[in-house]
Each structure stands twice: as C-alpha cells, then as structure tokens.
PDB file of C-alpha atoms in Angstrom:
ATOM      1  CA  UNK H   1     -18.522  -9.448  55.493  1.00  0.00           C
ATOM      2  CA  UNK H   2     -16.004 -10.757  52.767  1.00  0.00           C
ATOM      3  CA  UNK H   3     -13.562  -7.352  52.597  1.00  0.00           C
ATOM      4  CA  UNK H   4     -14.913  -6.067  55.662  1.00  0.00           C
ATOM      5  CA  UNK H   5     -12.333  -4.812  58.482  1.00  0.00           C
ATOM      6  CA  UNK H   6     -14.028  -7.834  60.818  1.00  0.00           C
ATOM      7  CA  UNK H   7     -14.201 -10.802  58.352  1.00  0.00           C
ATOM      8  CA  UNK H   8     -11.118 -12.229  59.737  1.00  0.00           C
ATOM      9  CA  UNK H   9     -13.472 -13.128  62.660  1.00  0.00           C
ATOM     10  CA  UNK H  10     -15.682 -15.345  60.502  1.00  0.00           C
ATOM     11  CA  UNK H  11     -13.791 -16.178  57.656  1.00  0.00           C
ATOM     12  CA  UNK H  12     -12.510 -19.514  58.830  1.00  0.00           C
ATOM     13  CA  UNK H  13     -16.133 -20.850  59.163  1.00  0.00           C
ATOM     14  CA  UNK H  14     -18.334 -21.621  56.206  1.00  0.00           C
ATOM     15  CA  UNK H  15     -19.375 -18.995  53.942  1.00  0.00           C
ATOM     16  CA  UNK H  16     -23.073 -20.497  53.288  1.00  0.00           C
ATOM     17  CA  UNK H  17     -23.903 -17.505  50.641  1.00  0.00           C
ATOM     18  CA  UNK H  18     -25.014 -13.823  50.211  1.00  0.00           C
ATOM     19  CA  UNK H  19     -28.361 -13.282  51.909  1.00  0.00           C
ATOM     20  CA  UNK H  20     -30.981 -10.558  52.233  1.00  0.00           C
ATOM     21  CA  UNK H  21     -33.039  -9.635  55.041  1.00  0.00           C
ATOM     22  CA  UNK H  22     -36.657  -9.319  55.137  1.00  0.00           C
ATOM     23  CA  UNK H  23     -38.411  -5.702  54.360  1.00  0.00           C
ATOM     24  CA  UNK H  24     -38.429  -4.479  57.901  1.00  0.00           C
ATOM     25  CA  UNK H  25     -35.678  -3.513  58.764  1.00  0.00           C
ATOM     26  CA  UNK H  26     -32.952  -0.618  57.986  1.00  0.00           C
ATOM     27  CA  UNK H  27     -29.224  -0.378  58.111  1.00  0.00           C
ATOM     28  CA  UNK H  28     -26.979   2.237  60.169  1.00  0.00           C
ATOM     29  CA  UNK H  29     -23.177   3.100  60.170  1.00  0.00           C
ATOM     30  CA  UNK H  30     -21.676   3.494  63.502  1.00  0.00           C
ATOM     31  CA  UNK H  31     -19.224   5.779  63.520  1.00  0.00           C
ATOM     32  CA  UNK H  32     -18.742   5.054  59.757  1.00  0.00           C
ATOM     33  CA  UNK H  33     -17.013   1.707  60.978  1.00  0.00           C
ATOM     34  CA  UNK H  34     -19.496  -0.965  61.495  1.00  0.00           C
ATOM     35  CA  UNK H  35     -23.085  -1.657  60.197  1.00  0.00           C
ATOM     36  CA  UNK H  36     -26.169  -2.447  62.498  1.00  0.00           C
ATOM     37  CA  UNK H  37     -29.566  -3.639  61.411  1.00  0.00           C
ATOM     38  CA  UNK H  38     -32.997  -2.285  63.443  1.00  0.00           C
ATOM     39  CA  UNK H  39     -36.043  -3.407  62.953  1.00  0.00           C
ATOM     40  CA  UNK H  40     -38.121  -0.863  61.414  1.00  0.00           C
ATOM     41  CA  UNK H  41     -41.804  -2.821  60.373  1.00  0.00           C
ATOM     42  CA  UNK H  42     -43.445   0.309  59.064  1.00  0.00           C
ATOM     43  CA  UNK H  43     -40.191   1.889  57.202  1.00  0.00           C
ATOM     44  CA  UNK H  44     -37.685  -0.918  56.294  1.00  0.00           C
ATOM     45  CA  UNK H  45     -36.532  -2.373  53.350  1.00  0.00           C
ATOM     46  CA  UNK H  46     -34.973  -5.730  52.042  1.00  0.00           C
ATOM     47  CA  UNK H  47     -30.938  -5.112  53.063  1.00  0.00           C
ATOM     48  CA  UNK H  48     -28.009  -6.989  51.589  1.00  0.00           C
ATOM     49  CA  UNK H  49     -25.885  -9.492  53.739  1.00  0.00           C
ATOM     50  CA  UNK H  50     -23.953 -12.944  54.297  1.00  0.00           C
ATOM     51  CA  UNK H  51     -24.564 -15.693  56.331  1.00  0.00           C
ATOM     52  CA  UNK H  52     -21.647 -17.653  57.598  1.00  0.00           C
ATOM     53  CA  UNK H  53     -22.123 -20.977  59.635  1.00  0.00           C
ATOM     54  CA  UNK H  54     -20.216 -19.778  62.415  1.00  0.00           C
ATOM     55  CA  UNK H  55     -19.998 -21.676  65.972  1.00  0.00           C
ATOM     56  CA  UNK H  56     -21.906 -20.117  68.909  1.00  0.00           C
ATOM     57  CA  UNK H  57     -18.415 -21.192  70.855  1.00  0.00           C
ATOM     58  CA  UNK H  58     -16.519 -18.968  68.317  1.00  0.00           C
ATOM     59  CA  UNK H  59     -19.470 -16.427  68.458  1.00  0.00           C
ATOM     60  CA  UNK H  60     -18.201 -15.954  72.240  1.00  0.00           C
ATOM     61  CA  UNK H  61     -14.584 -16.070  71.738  1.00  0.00           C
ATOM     62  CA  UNK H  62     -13.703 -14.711  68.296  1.00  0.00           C
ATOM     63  CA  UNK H  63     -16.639 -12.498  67.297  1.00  0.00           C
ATOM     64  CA  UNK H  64     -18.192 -10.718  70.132  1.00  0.00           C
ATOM     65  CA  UNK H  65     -14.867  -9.299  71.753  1.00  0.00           C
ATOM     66  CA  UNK H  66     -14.423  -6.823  68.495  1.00  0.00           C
ATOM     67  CA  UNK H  67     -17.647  -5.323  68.510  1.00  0.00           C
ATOM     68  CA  UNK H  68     -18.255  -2.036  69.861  1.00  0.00           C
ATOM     69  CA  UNK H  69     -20.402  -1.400  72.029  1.00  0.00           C
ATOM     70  CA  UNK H  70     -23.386   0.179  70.607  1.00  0.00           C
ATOM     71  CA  UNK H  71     -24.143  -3.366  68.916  1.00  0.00           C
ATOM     72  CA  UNK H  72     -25.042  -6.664  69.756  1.00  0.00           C
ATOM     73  CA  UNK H  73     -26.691  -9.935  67.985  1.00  0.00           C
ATOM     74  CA  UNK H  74     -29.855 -10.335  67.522  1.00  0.00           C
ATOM     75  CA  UNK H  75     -32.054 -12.351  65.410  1.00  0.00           C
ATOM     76  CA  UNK H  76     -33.230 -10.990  62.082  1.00  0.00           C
ATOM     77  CA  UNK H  77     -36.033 -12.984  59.276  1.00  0.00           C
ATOM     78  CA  UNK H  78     -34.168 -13.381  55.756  1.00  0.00           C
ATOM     79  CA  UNK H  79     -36.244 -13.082  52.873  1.00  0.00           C
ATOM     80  CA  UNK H  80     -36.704 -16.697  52.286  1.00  0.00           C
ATOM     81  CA  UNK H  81     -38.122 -16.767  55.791  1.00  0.00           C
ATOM     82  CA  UNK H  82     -35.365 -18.134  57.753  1.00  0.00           C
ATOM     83  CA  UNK H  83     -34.328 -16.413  61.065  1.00  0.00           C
ATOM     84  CA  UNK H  84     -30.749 -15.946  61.566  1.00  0.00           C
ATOM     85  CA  UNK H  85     -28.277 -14.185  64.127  1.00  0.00           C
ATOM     86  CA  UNK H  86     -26.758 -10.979  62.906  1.00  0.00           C
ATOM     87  CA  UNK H  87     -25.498  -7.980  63.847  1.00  0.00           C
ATOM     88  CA  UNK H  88     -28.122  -4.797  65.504  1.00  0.00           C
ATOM     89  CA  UNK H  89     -28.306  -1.327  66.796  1.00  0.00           C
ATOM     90  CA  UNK H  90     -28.576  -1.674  70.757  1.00  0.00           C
ATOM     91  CA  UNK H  91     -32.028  -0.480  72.151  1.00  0.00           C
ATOM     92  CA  UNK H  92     -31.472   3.447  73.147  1.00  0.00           C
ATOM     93  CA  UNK H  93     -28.552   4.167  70.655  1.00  0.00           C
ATOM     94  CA  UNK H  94     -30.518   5.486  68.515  1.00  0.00           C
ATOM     95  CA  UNK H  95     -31.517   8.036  70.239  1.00  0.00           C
ATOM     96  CA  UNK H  96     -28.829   8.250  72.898  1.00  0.00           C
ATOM     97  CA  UNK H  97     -25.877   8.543  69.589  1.00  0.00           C
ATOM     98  CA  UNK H  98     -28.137  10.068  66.756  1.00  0.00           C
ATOM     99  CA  UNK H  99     -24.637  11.864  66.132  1.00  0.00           C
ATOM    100  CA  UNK H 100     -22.397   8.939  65.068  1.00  0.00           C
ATOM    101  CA  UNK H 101     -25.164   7.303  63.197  1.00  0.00           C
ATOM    102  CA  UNK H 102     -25.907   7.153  59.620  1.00  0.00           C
ATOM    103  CA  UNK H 103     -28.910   6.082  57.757  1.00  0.00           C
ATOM    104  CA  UNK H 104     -27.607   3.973  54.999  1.00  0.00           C
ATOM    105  CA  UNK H 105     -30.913   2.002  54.260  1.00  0.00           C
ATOM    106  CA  UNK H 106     -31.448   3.453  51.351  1.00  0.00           C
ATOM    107  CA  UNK H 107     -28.185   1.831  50.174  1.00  0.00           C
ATOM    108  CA  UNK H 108     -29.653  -1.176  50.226  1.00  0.00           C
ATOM    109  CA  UNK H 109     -26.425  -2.670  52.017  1.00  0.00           C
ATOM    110  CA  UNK H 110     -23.064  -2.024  53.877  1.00  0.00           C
ATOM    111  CA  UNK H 111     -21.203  -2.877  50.824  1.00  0.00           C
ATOM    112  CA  UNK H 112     -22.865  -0.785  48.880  1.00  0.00           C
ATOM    113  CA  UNK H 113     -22.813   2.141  51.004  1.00  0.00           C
ATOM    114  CA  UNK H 114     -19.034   2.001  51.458  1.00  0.00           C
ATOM    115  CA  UNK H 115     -18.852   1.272  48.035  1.00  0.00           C
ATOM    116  CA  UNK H 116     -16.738  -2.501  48.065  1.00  0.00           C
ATOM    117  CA  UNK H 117     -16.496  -4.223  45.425  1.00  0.00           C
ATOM    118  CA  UNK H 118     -18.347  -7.313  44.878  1.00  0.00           C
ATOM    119  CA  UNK H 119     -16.251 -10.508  46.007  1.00  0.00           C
ATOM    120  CA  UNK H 120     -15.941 -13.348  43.578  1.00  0.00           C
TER     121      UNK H 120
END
C-alpha cells in the first residue's frame, strides 16, 4: 500500500487504482505491522485496498520473502466482481495468535485504521 512500510516491494509495478473488496470479508493487524484479509461470509464488510499489476516472478522474489509468517496470498472477489491475489490471515492463526491480532474491520481499511493519509 502507497505509504505502507512494504510498498517498496510493489511500487515499481503498475499502480492499476484503489480497490475494495467484496462484503465478506474482515481485516486484522498482525502484530500492529501488517494487515490480513479473512473471509468472513456471514460477518464481513466491503474493506479498502489497491491493486497493483505486479509479476507472479516478482511475487516470488520481491514480495513473498518480507512477509511474516502468519500470512500468505490468497485470492479475494473485489466489489466489481473481479478476483484478485492479496494478502490473508493463514488458516489456524486466528485462533492459534488471538493475542497479536486486531480486529480492524470496522475501520473499513488498513489506512484508515493506522490513520495514513490519503496519497495523491
């Protein structure tokens, strides 16, 4: 994400535009350091993101080495309908780390959560 601590990992791909994810799904802080989506059908809400057209080669050598551990890609729907990779909660570490998770759905977003400003 555009001011995140990791956009140096997709920033010298495409920014295609800011995005929002279907309503089934809600948003956690891990370790108050990285956001993960999880699917949630009965309990989610639309969350606020970016899309990036990023290489699946570059996926594999410039993205995936920085994330931690507790998340991995997945495939999320967008709004529109579109299914897209992005960033989720691993099964089990939700209730394996319950401790170093945060709800922030009701944010609506990681930006807004950690309160960034929005990028021109």
């Amino acid at each position: 994400m555009r001011g995140g601590r990791l956009h140096h990992n997709v920033s010298a791909h495409p920014f295609l535009g800011a995005v929002r994810t279907a309503p089934h799904y809600r948003m956690y802080s891990v370790r108050d350091g990285f956001p993960a989506l999880l699917e949630d059908p009965s309990g989610g809400v639309p969350l606020a993101g970016e899309i990036y057209d990023v290489p699946l080669s570059a996926i594999r050598t410039d993205f995936l080495p920085d994330e931690p551990p507790e998340l991995e890609l997945t495939v999320v729907e967008l709004d529109d309908g579109r299914d897209v990779l992005a960033v989720g909660l691993r099964p089990g570490v939700l209730e394996r780390q319950a401790d170093e998770l945060t709800d922030i759905t009701a944010h609506g977003g990681w930006r807004a959560y950690k309160g960034l400003p929005d990028p021109a």
